[in-house]
Amino acid sequence: MTAQTYSLSPKEKSFVSWHLLVAMVALALGTLFGPLQAFEHAGLNLYPFLQPLIKSYYQGLTLHGVLNALVWTTFFITGFLTFNVIYGLKRPLRYPTLNQVGFWLMIVGLVMAAIPILLNKASVLYTFYPPMKAHWAYYVGLTLVVVGSWVEGYGFYFTYAAWRKENPGERTPFIAFASVLTMVLWQIATLGVAVEMLTMLIPWSLGLIETVDPQLARTYFWFTGHPLVYFWLLPAYISWYAMLPKQVGGKMFSDSLARLAFWLFLLLSVPLGFHHQYVDPGVPAGWKFVHAVLTFSVFFPSLLTAFTVIASLEYGARKNGGTGLFRWVLALPWRDPSVAAQLLAGLLFFFGGIGGLANAAYNVNLELHNTTFVPGHFHLTVATGVTLTFMGVSYWLVPYLTGKKLWKPDLARWQAWLWFIGMIIFSNAMHVLGILGAPRRTPLGDAPYVPAEWNSRLLQVGIGGGILFISAILYFAVMIGTAFSKVKVEKEVEVPVAEALQPVSQTPAWLDRWAPWVYAALALIVIAYGPQLYEQIRNISLTSPGFRVW
Amino acid sequence: MKNQEEFQPKGTVAILVVFVITLIVLWGTIYLTLLQRGGTV
């Protein structure tokens, strides 16, 4: 069976579609609150009009963060990875019931977490730092979402093992390889937050223990928090590496480089969480330095990714007649909304990377920490590099799954460009405000200390947020229009999976062996985190009671 | 189009050079701005 002829069964398509549906509903609801924050910064506070449904800025911010950064991403990613594993390995899931159990666990968890947020009993934002204390259902719900995603991951592993048994000696097809690796990364990364939930936050919220150690909780959280970014990013990279080149008429520049980059992300993305804790007094400076060095080391696979992806695009563009040192970019099929969305996402992601390096530098971080620079940065990464890419992916994946033609592709293309323009205005203003000292997670429209030099930038935050909201509406219009369209595709949508320039059989075997890389990743985590975790646990200070500050 | 053996991603290298220069300029600008404003530690 070739890649072109393999097709998911209707049941498999339905299973993947359910993931995407939940993800998009979460994005739709979460996106409603984005402009509310942006408008508030610009001096137009609409929150009072939402009483008594939404009681505060912080309840809205929690909904925005949880639904967009956690739910939209996790559900879209588990759905997309499920698709990649099945399509990449060209075989059904080994135990589909296991994956269904995982999915429904995620749904139960989502509902459990959503109820206290909607009742204003969990306005602790998506980082849920103690000693802010939420209702227990919020913590248990989020834990179930993670556990459900683990169970789906176990389903991937069984499927991969079955494929390996059937195909000894063959190189794992890239999209399946990268998807399983992403799940391995996720399962290692979420150990931190799992320990935080099970040993501290859940017993605390249930009244089994009275007090918590906020410092240790932050360490657990950021053990998960930074690699979480790579759990968001790697599925986007799968598309950029292996799908986008096909969409532009080219090939993957190097299968080997792509796999090497993914292994390096697995190796390096976990043991660097202290760079989020540069201002934490409970972490010794030496360990902050170690994690800073490891943080900068992630720049290497990031540059590998940039090189390989752009080279793949250049190959396709030149095949289409593109010429010149830079002019070939114009020969890419910008009219295809799926391509345009992903190219624009990648372009802004470049700047997200630059902001990330500023955050990672110790002395610069001390100035930028907890300023609007940080949300400005992650709106370029997760809210554009990842989200706009997922939107682009959905422009071919939803027609594939539903058998319906994409509704109004022109509107979809406008959506991508509006997101790009809106995000430039919004994010640039947030970065500049951060450099000027504006605090994040603050209703700046109410703040009495706002200097005049912030005003024009705060207005730009509102304008950018408004444009992003229009773009989001267009996205949902296209998705709903496609789902309910009566126009079916003439033949099944071709899944864009690019061949590599060199035959995959030439990829070195060591790039397709799991054990050394996984053991090395675990060893590096033990080295970079072990001593400090041991110290923090040994000196645990369960001193802080819970606070409800909203 | 050159065949794949001859394909040399010169445009890619050029874009990455521009990226690295942009990175240095932006990072440096942030750093200098913060120095001008006076450190807090």
Coordinates of C-alpha atoms in Angstrom, one line a residue:
Chain A
M1 CA 0.0 0.0 0.0
T2 CA 1.5 3.4 -0.9
A3 CA 1.2 6.7 0.9
Q4 CA -1.1 8.0 -1.8
T5 CA -3.6 5.1 -1.6
Y6 CA -3.7 4.6 2.2
S7 CA -6.9 5.9 3.8
L8 CA -8.2 6.1 7.3
S9 CA -11.4 4.1 8.0
P10 CA -14.5 6.1 8.7
K11 CA -14.3 5.2 12.4
E12 CA -10.7 6.4 12.5
K13 CA -11.6 9.6 10.7
S14 CA -14.4 10.2 13.2
F15 CA -12.1 9.6 16.1
V16 CA -9.6 12.1 14.9
S17 CA -12.4 14.5 14.1
W18 CA -13.7 14.4 17.6
H19 CA -10.3 15.6 18.9
L20 CA -10.3 18.5 16.4
L21 CA -13.9 19.4 17.3
V22 CA -13.2 19.7 21.0
A23 CA -10.0 21.6 20.3
M24 CA -11.8 24.1 18.1
V25 CA -14.7 24.6 20.5
A26 CA -12.1 25.3 23.2
L27 CA -10.3 27.7 20.9
A28 CA -13.5 29.5 20.0
L29 CA -14.5 30.0 23.7
G30 CA -11.0 30.9 24.8
T31 CA -10.6 33.3 21.9
L32 CA -13.6 35.3 23.1
F33 CA -11.6 36.4 26.1
G34 CA -8.5 37.4 24.2
P35 CA -9.8 40.7 22.8
L36 CA -11.4 41.4 26.2
Q37 CA -7.9 41.6 27.7
A38 CA -6.5 43.5 24.8
F39 CA -9.4 46.0 24.8
E40 CA -9.0 46.4 28.6
H41 CA -5.4 47.4 28.0
A42 CA -6.5 49.9 25.5
G43 CA -8.9 51.5 28.0
L44 CA -12.1 49.7 26.9
N45 CA -13.1 47.4 29.8
L46 CA -16.0 45.2 28.7
Y47 CA -15.8 42.9 31.7
P48 CA -18.5 44.8 33.7
F49 CA -20.9 44.0 30.9
L50 CA -20.3 40.3 31.4
Q51 CA -21.5 40.2 35.0
P52 CA -22.7 38.0 36.5
L53 CA -21.5 35.4 34.0
I54 CA -17.8 36.4 34.1
K55 CA -16.9 38.1 37.3
S56 CA -13.4 39.4 36.7
Y57 CA -10.5 40.1 34.4
Y58 CA -8.7 37.2 36.0
Q59 CA -11.5 34.7 35.5
G60 CA -11.4 35.8 31.8
L61 CA -7.6 35.5 31.7
T62 CA -7.8 32.0 33.2
L63 CA -10.4 30.9 30.6
H64 CA -8.3 32.4 27.8
G65 CA -5.1 30.7 29.0
V66 CA -6.6 27.3 29.9
L67 CA -8.8 26.9 26.9
N68 CA -6.3 28.2 24.3
A69 CA -2.9 27.2 25.7
L70 CA -3.8 23.9 27.3
V71 CA -7.1 22.5 25.8
W72 CA -6.9 23.7 22.2
T73 CA -3.3 22.5 21.9
T74 CA -3.6 19.2 23.7
F75 CA -6.7 18.0 21.9
F76 CA -5.6 19.2 18.5
I77 CA -2.2 17.6 19.1
T78 CA -3.5 14.2 20.3
G79 CA -5.8 14.2 17.3
F80 CA -3.1 15.1 14.8
L81 CA -0.6 12.7 16.3
T82 CA -3.3 9.9 16.2
F83 CA -3.7 10.7 12.5
N84 CA 0.0 10.7 11.9
V85 CA 0.6 7.4 13.6
I86 CA -2.2 5.6 11.7
Y87 CA -1.4 7.3 8.3
G88 CA 2.4 7.2 8.8
L89 CA 2.5 3.5 9.8
K90 CA -0.3 2.6 7.3
R91 CA -2.0 0.4 9.8
P92 CA -4.9 0.8 12.3
L93 CA -4.3 1.5 16.0
R94 CA -3.3 -1.7 17.8
Y95 CA -5.9 -1.2 20.5
P96 CA -8.3 1.5 19.4
T97 CA -10.4 1.0 22.6
L98 CA -7.3 2.1 24.6
N99 CA -7.1 5.4 22.6
Q100 CA -10.9 5.9 23.0
V101 CA -10.6 5.4 26.8
G102 CA -7.8 8.0 26.8
F103 CA -9.9 10.5 24.8
W104 CA -12.9 10.1 27.1
L105 CA -10.7 10.6 30.2
M106 CA -9.5 13.8 28.6
I107 CA -13.1 14.9 28.1
V108 CA -14.1 14.0 31.7
G109 CA -11.1 16.0 32.9
L110 CA -11.9 18.9 30.7
V111 CA -15.5 19.2 32.0
M112 CA -14.3 18.8 35.6
A113 CA -11.8 21.6 35.2
A114 CA -14.2 23.8 33.3
I115 CA -16.9 23.9 35.9
P116 CA -14.9 25.5 38.7
I117 CA -13.4 28.0 36.2
L118 CA -16.9 29.0 35.0
L119 CA -18.1 29.3 38.6
N120 CA -15.1 31.6 39.4
K121 CA -13.7 29.1 41.8
A122 CA -10.5 28.5 40.0
S123 CA -9.3 31.9 38.7
V124 CA -5.6 30.9 39.2
L125 CA -4.6 31.2 35.6
Y126 CA -3.2 28.4 33.5
T127 CA 0.0 28.2 35.6
F128 CA -2.0 27.6 38.8
Y129 CA 0.9 28.8 41.0
P130 CA 0.2 28.2 44.7
P131 CA -0.5 29.7 47.2
M132 CA -3.4 30.8 45.0
K133 CA -5.8 28.0 45.7
A134 CA -8.4 26.7 43.3
H135 CA -11.3 24.2 43.8
W136 CA -10.1 20.6 43.9
A137 CA -12.1 19.8 40.7
Y138 CA -9.8 22.1 38.7
Y139 CA -6.7 20.2 39.7
V140 CA -8.2 16.8 39.3
G141 CA -9.7 17.8 36.0
L142 CA -6.4 19.0 34.5
T143 CA -4.7 15.8 35.9
L144 CA -7.3 13.7 34.1
V145 CA -6.7 15.5 30.8
V146 CA -3.0 14.7 31.2
V147 CA -3.6 11.1 32.2
G148 CA -6.0 10.7 29.3
S149 CA -3.3 12.0 26.9
W150 CA -0.9 9.5 28.4
V151 CA -3.3 6.6 27.8
E152 CA -3.6 7.8 24.1
G153 CA 0.1 7.7 24.0
Y154 CA 0.2 4.1 25.3
G155 CA -2.0 3.3 22.3
F156 CA 0.6 4.9 20.0
Y157 CA 3.4 2.8 21.6
F158 CA 1.4 -0.5 21.2
T159 CA 0.7 0.5 17.6
Y160 CA 4.3 1.3 16.9
A161 CA 5.5 -2.0 18.5
A162 CA 3.1 -3.9 16.3
W163 CA 4.3 -2.1 13.2
R164 CA 7.9 -2.7 14.1
K165 CA 7.2 -6.4 14.5
E166 CA 5.6 -6.4 11.0
N167 CA 8.4 -4.4 9.5
P168 CA 11.8 -5.4 11.1
G169 CA 14.7 -3.4 9.9
E170 CA 12.7 -0.7 8.1
R171 CA 13.1 3.0 9.0
T172 CA 10.1 4.3 10.8
P173 CA 8.1 6.7 8.5
F174 CA 9.0 10.2 9.6
I175 CA 5.6 11.5 10.5
A176 CA 4.9 8.4 12.7
F177 CA 8.4 8.5 14.2
A178 CA 8.1 12.2 15.1
S179 CA 4.6 11.8 16.5
V180 CA 5.6 8.9 18.8
L181 CA 8.7 11.0 19.9
T182 CA 6.5 14.0 20.7
M183 CA 4.3 11.7 22.9
V184 CA 7.5 10.4 24.6
L185 CA 8.6 14.0 25.3
W186 CA 5.1 14.8 26.6
Q187 CA 5.1 11.8 29.0
I188 CA 8.5 12.6 30.4
A189 CA 7.7 16.3 30.7
T190 CA 4.4 16.0 32.5
L191 CA 6.0 14.0 35.3
G192 CA 6.8 17.3 37.0
V193 CA 3.2 18.6 37.0
A194 CA 1.9 15.1 37.8
V195 CA 4.0 15.0 41.0
E196 CA 3.0 18.6 41.8
M197 CA -0.7 17.7 41.5
L198 CA -0.6 14.3 43.3
T199 CA 1.7 15.2 46.2
M200 CA 0.7 18.8 46.8
L201 CA -2.1 20.5 45.0
I202 CA -4.8 17.9 45.1
P203 CA -4.3 16.8 48.8
W204 CA -4.1 20.6 49.6
S205 CA -7.3 21.4 47.8
L206 CA -9.1 18.5 49.4
G207 CA -8.0 19.7 52.8
L208 CA -5.8 16.7 53.5
I209 CA -2.8 19.0 54.0
E210 CA -3.1 22.6 55.2
T211 CA -0.1 24.2 53.6
V212 CA 2.1 24.0 50.5
D213 CA 5.7 24.9 49.4
P214 CA 5.3 27.4 46.6
Q215 CA 9.0 27.2 45.7
L216 CA 8.9 23.5 45.2
A217 CA 5.6 23.7 43.4
R218 CA 7.1 26.2 40.9
T219 CA 10.1 23.9 40.3
Y220 CA 7.7 21.0 39.6
F221 CA 5.6 23.2 37.3
W222 CA 8.6 24.4 35.2
F223 CA 9.9 20.9 34.9
T224 CA 6.8 20.5 32.8
G225 CA 6.3 24.1 31.7
H226 CA 9.1 24.6 29.3
P227 CA 9.0 21.2 27.5
L228 CA 5.3 21.8 27.2
V229 CA 6.3 24.5 24.7
Y230 CA 8.0 21.7 22.6
F231 CA 4.9 19.5 23.0
W232 CA 3.1 22.4 21.3
L233 CA 5.8 23.0 18.7
L234 CA 6.9 19.6 17.6
P235 CA 3.5 18.8 15.9
A236 CA 3.9 22.1 14.0
Y237 CA 7.4 21.1 13.1
I238 CA 6.1 17.7 11.8
S239 CA 4.0 19.7 9.4
W240 CA 6.8 22.1 8.5
Y241 CA 9.3 19.3 8.0
A242 CA 7.3 16.6 6.3
M243 CA 4.0 18.1 5.0
L244 CA 4.6 21.7 3.9
P245 CA 7.4 20.7 1.5
K246 CA 4.9 18.5 -0.4
Q247 CA 2.3 21.3 -0.4
V248 CA 4.8 23.6 -2.1
G249 CA 5.7 21.0 -4.6
G250 CA 9.1 20.0 -3.1
K251 CA 10.7 17.4 -1.0
M252 CA 12.1 17.1 2.5
F253 CA 15.6 18.4 2.3
S254 CA 17.0 15.8 4.7
D255 CA 15.3 13.0 6.6
S256 CA 18.4 12.5 8.7
L257 CA 18.7 16.1 9.8
A258 CA 15.0 16.1 10.6
R259 CA 15.3 13.1 12.9
L260 CA 18.5 14.4 14.5
A261 CA 16.7 17.7 15.3
F262 CA 13.8 15.8 16.9
W263 CA 16.1 13.6 19.0
L264 CA 17.9 16.7 20.2
F265 CA 14.6 18.3 21.2
L266 CA 13.8 15.2 23.2
L267 CA 17.3 15.3 24.8
L268 CA 17.4 19.0 25.6
S269 CA 14.0 20.4 26.1
V270 CA 13.3 19.1 29.6
P271 CA 16.4 19.9 31.7
L272 CA 16.2 23.6 31.5
G273 CA 13.2 24.7 33.5
F274 CA 15.1 26.9 35.9
H275 CA 15.4 29.6 33.2
H276 CA 11.8 30.3 34.1
Q277 CA 12.9 30.7 37.7
Y278 CA 15.8 33.1 37.4
V279 CA 14.1 35.3 40.0
D280 CA 13.2 32.5 42.4
P281 CA 15.3 32.9 45.6
G282 CA 15.2 29.2 46.4
V283 CA 17.2 28.0 43.3
P284 CA 21.0 28.5 43.6
A285 CA 22.6 30.6 41.0
G286 CA 24.9 27.8 39.8
W287 CA 21.9 25.6 38.8
K288 CA 20.3 28.6 37.1
F289 CA 23.6 28.9 35.1
V290 CA 23.5 25.2 34.1
H291 CA 19.9 25.5 32.9
A292 CA 20.8 28.7 31.1
V293 CA 23.5 26.9 29.1
L294 CA 21.1 24.0 28.3
T295 CA 18.5 26.6 27.2
F296 CA 20.9 28.1 24.7
S297 CA 21.8 24.6 23.5
V298 CA 18.2 24.2 22.2
F299 CA 19.1 26.9 19.8
F300 CA 21.1 24.3 17.9
P301 CA 18.2 22.0 16.9
S302 CA 16.1 25.1 16.3
L303 CA 18.6 26.3 13.7
L304 CA 18.8 22.8 12.3
T305 CA 15.0 23.0 11.9
A306 CA 15.1 26.4 10.3
F307 CA 17.7 25.3 7.8
T308 CA 16.1 22.0 6.9
V309 CA 12.6 23.5 6.5
I310 CA 13.6 26.5 4.5
A311 CA 15.9 24.4 2.3
S312 CA 12.9 22.1 1.6
L313 CA 10.8 25.1 0.7
E314 CA 13.5 26.5 -1.5
Y315 CA 13.8 23.2 -3.3
G316 CA 10.1 23.3 -4.1
A317 CA 10.1 26.9 -5.0
R318 CA 13.0 26.5 -7.5
K319 CA 11.3 23.5 -9.0
N320 CA 8.3 25.8 -9.6
G321 CA 10.6 28.2 -11.4
G322 CA 11.7 30.4 -8.5
T323 CA 15.0 32.2 -8.9
G324 CA 17.3 34.6 -7.1
L325 CA 18.7 34.6 -3.7
F326 CA 15.4 35.7 -2.0
R327 CA 12.9 36.1 -4.9
W328 CA 12.2 32.3 -5.0
V329 CA 10.1 32.9 -1.9
L330 CA 7.5 34.5 -4.2
A331 CA 7.3 31.2 -6.2
L332 CA 5.8 29.4 -3.2
P333 CA 2.1 28.8 -3.6
W334 CA 0.9 31.6 -1.4
R335 CA -2.6 31.4 -2.7
D336 CA -3.1 28.0 -1.0
P337 CA -4.5 29.1 2.4
S338 CA -2.9 26.1 4.2
V339 CA 0.5 27.0 2.8
A340 CA 0.1 30.7 3.4
A341 CA -1.0 30.1 7.1
Q342 CA 2.1 28.0 7.8
L343 CA 4.5 30.2 6.0
L344 CA 3.3 33.3 7.9
A345 CA 3.3 31.3 11.1
G346 CA 7.0 30.3 10.5
L347 CA 7.9 33.9 9.6
L348 CA 6.6 35.3 12.9
F349 CA 8.0 32.3 14.8
F350 CA 11.5 33.5 13.8
F351 CA 10.9 36.6 15.9
G352 CA 9.4 34.5 18.7
G353 CA 12.8 32.7 18.7
I354 CA 14.7 35.9 19.1
G355 CA 12.4 37.0 22.0
G356 CA 13.0 33.6 23.6
L357 CA 16.8 34.1 23.5
A358 CA 16.3 37.4 25.2
N359 CA 14.2 35.7 27.9
A360 CA 16.8 33.0 28.3
A361 CA 19.6 35.5 29.0
Y362 CA 19.9 35.9 32.7
N363 CA 20.5 39.6 33.1
V364 CA 18.0 40.6 30.4
N365 CA 15.5 38.2 31.9
L366 CA 15.8 40.0 35.3
E367 CA 14.5 43.1 33.5
L368 CA 11.8 41.4 31.4
H369 CA 10.5 38.9 33.9
N370 CA 6.8 39.2 34.5
T371 CA 6.5 42.0 32.0
T372 CA 4.2 42.1 29.0
F373 CA 7.3 41.0 27.0
V374 CA 6.6 37.4 28.0
P375 CA 3.0 37.1 26.7
G376 CA 4.2 39.1 23.7
H377 CA 6.8 36.4 23.2
F378 CA 4.5 33.4 23.6
H379 CA 1.8 34.9 21.4
L380 CA 4.5 34.7 18.6
T381 CA 5.3 31.1 19.5
V382 CA 2.3 29.2 20.7
A383 CA -0.4 31.6 19.5
T384 CA 1.2 32.0 16.0
G385 CA 4.0 29.5 15.3
V386 CA 1.8 26.7 16.7
T387 CA -1.8 27.9 16.4
L388 CA -1.6 29.5 12.9
T389 CA 0.1 26.3 11.7
F390 CA -2.6 24.2 13.2
M391 CA -5.2 26.4 11.5
G392 CA -3.2 25.9 8.2
V393 CA -3.1 22.1 8.8
S394 CA -6.9 22.1 9.4
Y395 CA -7.4 23.6 5.9
W396 CA -6.5 20.3 4.4
L397 CA -7.1 17.9 7.3
V398 CA -10.7 18.9 7.9
P399 CA -11.6 18.4 4.2
Y400 CA -9.8 15.0 4.3
L401 CA -11.7 13.9 7.4
T402 CA -15.1 15.2 6.4
G403 CA -14.9 14.6 2.6
K404 CA -16.1 18.2 2.1
K405 CA -14.4 20.8 0.0
L406 CA -12.8 23.7 2.0
W407 CA -15.4 26.4 2.2
K408 CA -14.3 29.7 0.7
P409 CA -10.5 29.3 0.4
D410 CA -10.2 33.0 -0.2
L411 CA -11.6 33.7 3.2
A412 CA -9.2 31.2 4.7
R413 CA -6.3 33.0 3.1
W414 CA -7.6 36.4 4.4
Q415 CA -7.8 34.7 7.8
A416 CA -4.1 33.8 7.7
W417 CA -3.0 37.2 6.7
L418 CA -5.2 39.0 9.2
W419 CA -3.8 36.8 12.0
F420 CA -0.3 37.7 10.8
I421 CA -1.0 41.5 10.7
G422 CA -3.0 41.5 13.9
M423 CA -0.2 39.6 15.7
I424 CA 2.5 41.9 14.5
I425 CA 0.7 44.9 15.9
F426 CA -0.4 43.1 19.1
S427 CA 2.9 41.3 19.8
N428 CA 5.2 44.2 18.9
A429 CA 3.3 46.5 21.3
M430 CA 3.5 43.9 24.1
H431 CA 7.2 43.4 23.6
V432 CA 7.9 47.2 23.7
L433 CA 5.6 47.7 26.7
G434 CA 7.6 44.9 28.5
I435 CA 10.9 46.6 27.8
L436 CA 9.3 49.8 29.1
G437 CA 8.4 47.9 32.3
A438 CA 4.7 47.2 31.9
P439 CA 3.7 44.2 34.1
R440 CA 2.0 41.2 32.7
R441 CA -1.2 39.7 34.1
T442 CA -2.4 43.1 35.1
P443 CA -5.5 45.0 34.1
L444 CA -3.5 48.0 32.9
G445 CA -6.6 49.9 32.0
D446 CA -7.3 50.3 35.7
A447 CA -3.7 50.8 36.8
P448 CA -3.0 54.3 38.2
Y449 CA 0.7 54.2 37.5
V450 CA 0.6 54.0 33.7
P451 CA 3.1 56.6 32.2
A452 CA 2.2 58.5 29.0
E453 CA 4.8 56.6 27.0
W454 CA 2.8 53.4 27.3
N455 CA -0.5 54.8 26.0
S456 CA 0.1 54.5 22.2
R457 CA 1.4 50.9 22.7
L458 CA -1.6 50.0 24.9
L459 CA -3.9 51.2 22.1
Q460 CA -2.0 49.0 19.6
V461 CA -2.5 46.0 21.9
G462 CA -6.3 46.7 21.6
I463 CA -6.1 47.2 17.8
G464 CA -4.0 44.0 17.3
G465 CA -6.4 42.1 19.5
G466 CA -9.4 43.2 17.5
I467 CA -7.8 42.2 14.2
L468 CA -6.9 38.8 15.7
F469 CA -10.5 38.4 16.8
I470 CA -11.8 39.1 13.3
S471 CA -9.3 36.5 12.0
A472 CA -10.5 33.9 14.5
I473 CA -14.1 34.5 13.4
L474 CA -13.1 34.0 9.8
Y475 CA -11.4 30.7 10.8
F476 CA -14.4 29.3 12.6
A477 CA -16.6 30.5 9.7
V478 CA -14.5 28.5 7.3
M479 CA -14.4 25.5 9.5
I480 CA -18.2 25.5 10.1
G481 CA -18.8 26.3 6.5
T482 CA -16.7 23.3 5.5
A483 CA -18.3 20.9 8.0
F484 CA -21.8 21.8 6.8
S485 CA -21.0 22.2 3.2
K486 CA -22.9 20.1 0.7
V487 CA -20.0 20.3 -1.8
K488 CA -18.1 17.0 -1.5
V489 CA -14.5 16.5 -2.7
E490 CA -14.3 14.8 -6.0
K491 CA -11.8 12.3 -4.7
E492 CA -10.3 11.9 -1.3
V493 CA -8.0 14.8 -0.3
E494 CA -4.3 13.8 -0.8
V495 CA -2.5 13.8 2.5
P496 CA 0.6 15.9 1.9
V497 CA 3.5 13.8 3.0
A498 CA 6.8 14.7 1.3
E499 CA 9.4 12.3 0.2
A500 CA 13.0 13.0 1.3
L501 CA 15.6 14.1 -1.3
Q502 CA 17.7 11.1 -0.3
P503 CA 16.0 7.7 0.1
V504 CA 14.9 7.1 3.7
S505 CA 16.8 3.8 3.6
Q506 CA 20.0 5.9 3.7
T507 CA 19.1 7.5 7.0
P508 CA 21.6 6.0 9.6
A509 CA 20.1 3.3 11.8
W510 CA 21.2 5.2 15.0
L511 CA 18.7 7.8 14.1
D512 CA 15.9 5.3 14.3
R513 CA 16.9 3.6 17.7
W514 CA 14.9 4.7 20.7
A515 CA 16.8 3.3 23.7
P516 CA 20.0 5.3 23.6
W517 CA 18.2 8.6 23.1
V518 CA 15.6 8.1 25.7
Y519 CA 18.1 6.9 28.3
A520 CA 20.3 9.9 27.5
A521 CA 17.4 12.2 27.9
L522 CA 16.5 10.7 31.3
A523 CA 20.2 10.8 32.4
L524 CA 20.5 14.5 31.5
I525 CA 17.3 15.2 33.5
V526 CA 18.7 13.4 36.5
I527 CA 22.0 15.3 36.2
A528 CA 20.4 18.7 35.7
Y529 CA 17.4 18.4 38.1
G530 CA 18.3 15.6 40.5
P531 CA 20.5 17.3 43.0
Q532 CA 18.4 20.4 43.2
L533 CA 15.1 18.5 43.4
Y534 CA 16.6 16.4 46.1
E535 CA 17.6 19.5 48.1
Q536 CA 14.2 21.2 47.6
I537 CA 12.3 18.0 48.7
R538 CA 14.7 17.4 51.6
N539 CA 14.1 21.0 52.8
I540 CA 10.5 21.1 51.9
S541 CA 8.8 24.1 53.5
L542 CA 5.1 23.4 53.8
T543 CA 4.4 26.9 55.2
S544 CA 1.9 28.7 53.0
P545 CA -1.9 28.3 53.4
G546 CA -4.1 28.8 50.4
F547 CA -5.3 32.2 49.2
R548 CA -8.2 33.2 47.1
V549 CA -7.2 36.6 45.8
W550 CA -10.0 37.1 43.3
Chain B
M1 CA 15.7 23.3 -11.9
K2 CA 18.9 21.7 -11.1
N3 CA 18.7 18.0 -10.2
Q4 CA 18.7 17.1 -6.6
E5 CA 22.4 16.2 -6.5
E6 CA 23.2 19.8 -7.6
F7 CA 20.7 21.5 -5.4
Q8 CA 22.5 24.0 -3.1
P9 CA 20.2 25.9 -0.7
K10 CA 22.0 29.2 -1.2
G11 CA 18.7 31.1 -0.6
T12 CA 18.3 29.3 2.7
V13 CA 21.8 30.2 3.8
A14 CA 21.1 33.8 2.9
I15 CA 17.9 33.9 4.9
L16 CA 19.6 32.4 7.9
V17 CA 22.4 34.9 7.7
V18 CA 19.7 37.7 7.7
F19 CA 18.0 35.9 10.6
V20 CA 21.2 35.8 12.7
I21 CA 22.0 39.5 11.9
T22 CA 18.4 40.4 12.9
L23 CA 18.8 38.4 16.1
I24 CA 22.0 40.1 17.1
V25 CA 20.5 43.6 16.3
L26 CA 17.2 43.0 18.2
W27 CA 18.9 41.3 21.2
G28 CA 21.5 44.0 21.3
T29 CA 18.8 46.7 21.1
I30 CA 16.9 45.2 24.0
Y31 CA 20.1 44.9 26.0
L32 CA 21.2 48.5 25.3
T33 CA 17.7 49.9 26.0
L34 CA 17.7 48.1 29.3
L35 CA 21.2 49.4 30.1
Q36 CA 20.1 52.9 29.3
R37 CA 17.1 52.7 31.6
G38 CA 19.4 51.5 34.4
G39 CA 19.5 48.0 35.9
T40 CA 17.4 47.1 38.9
V41 CA 19.9 44.6 40.3

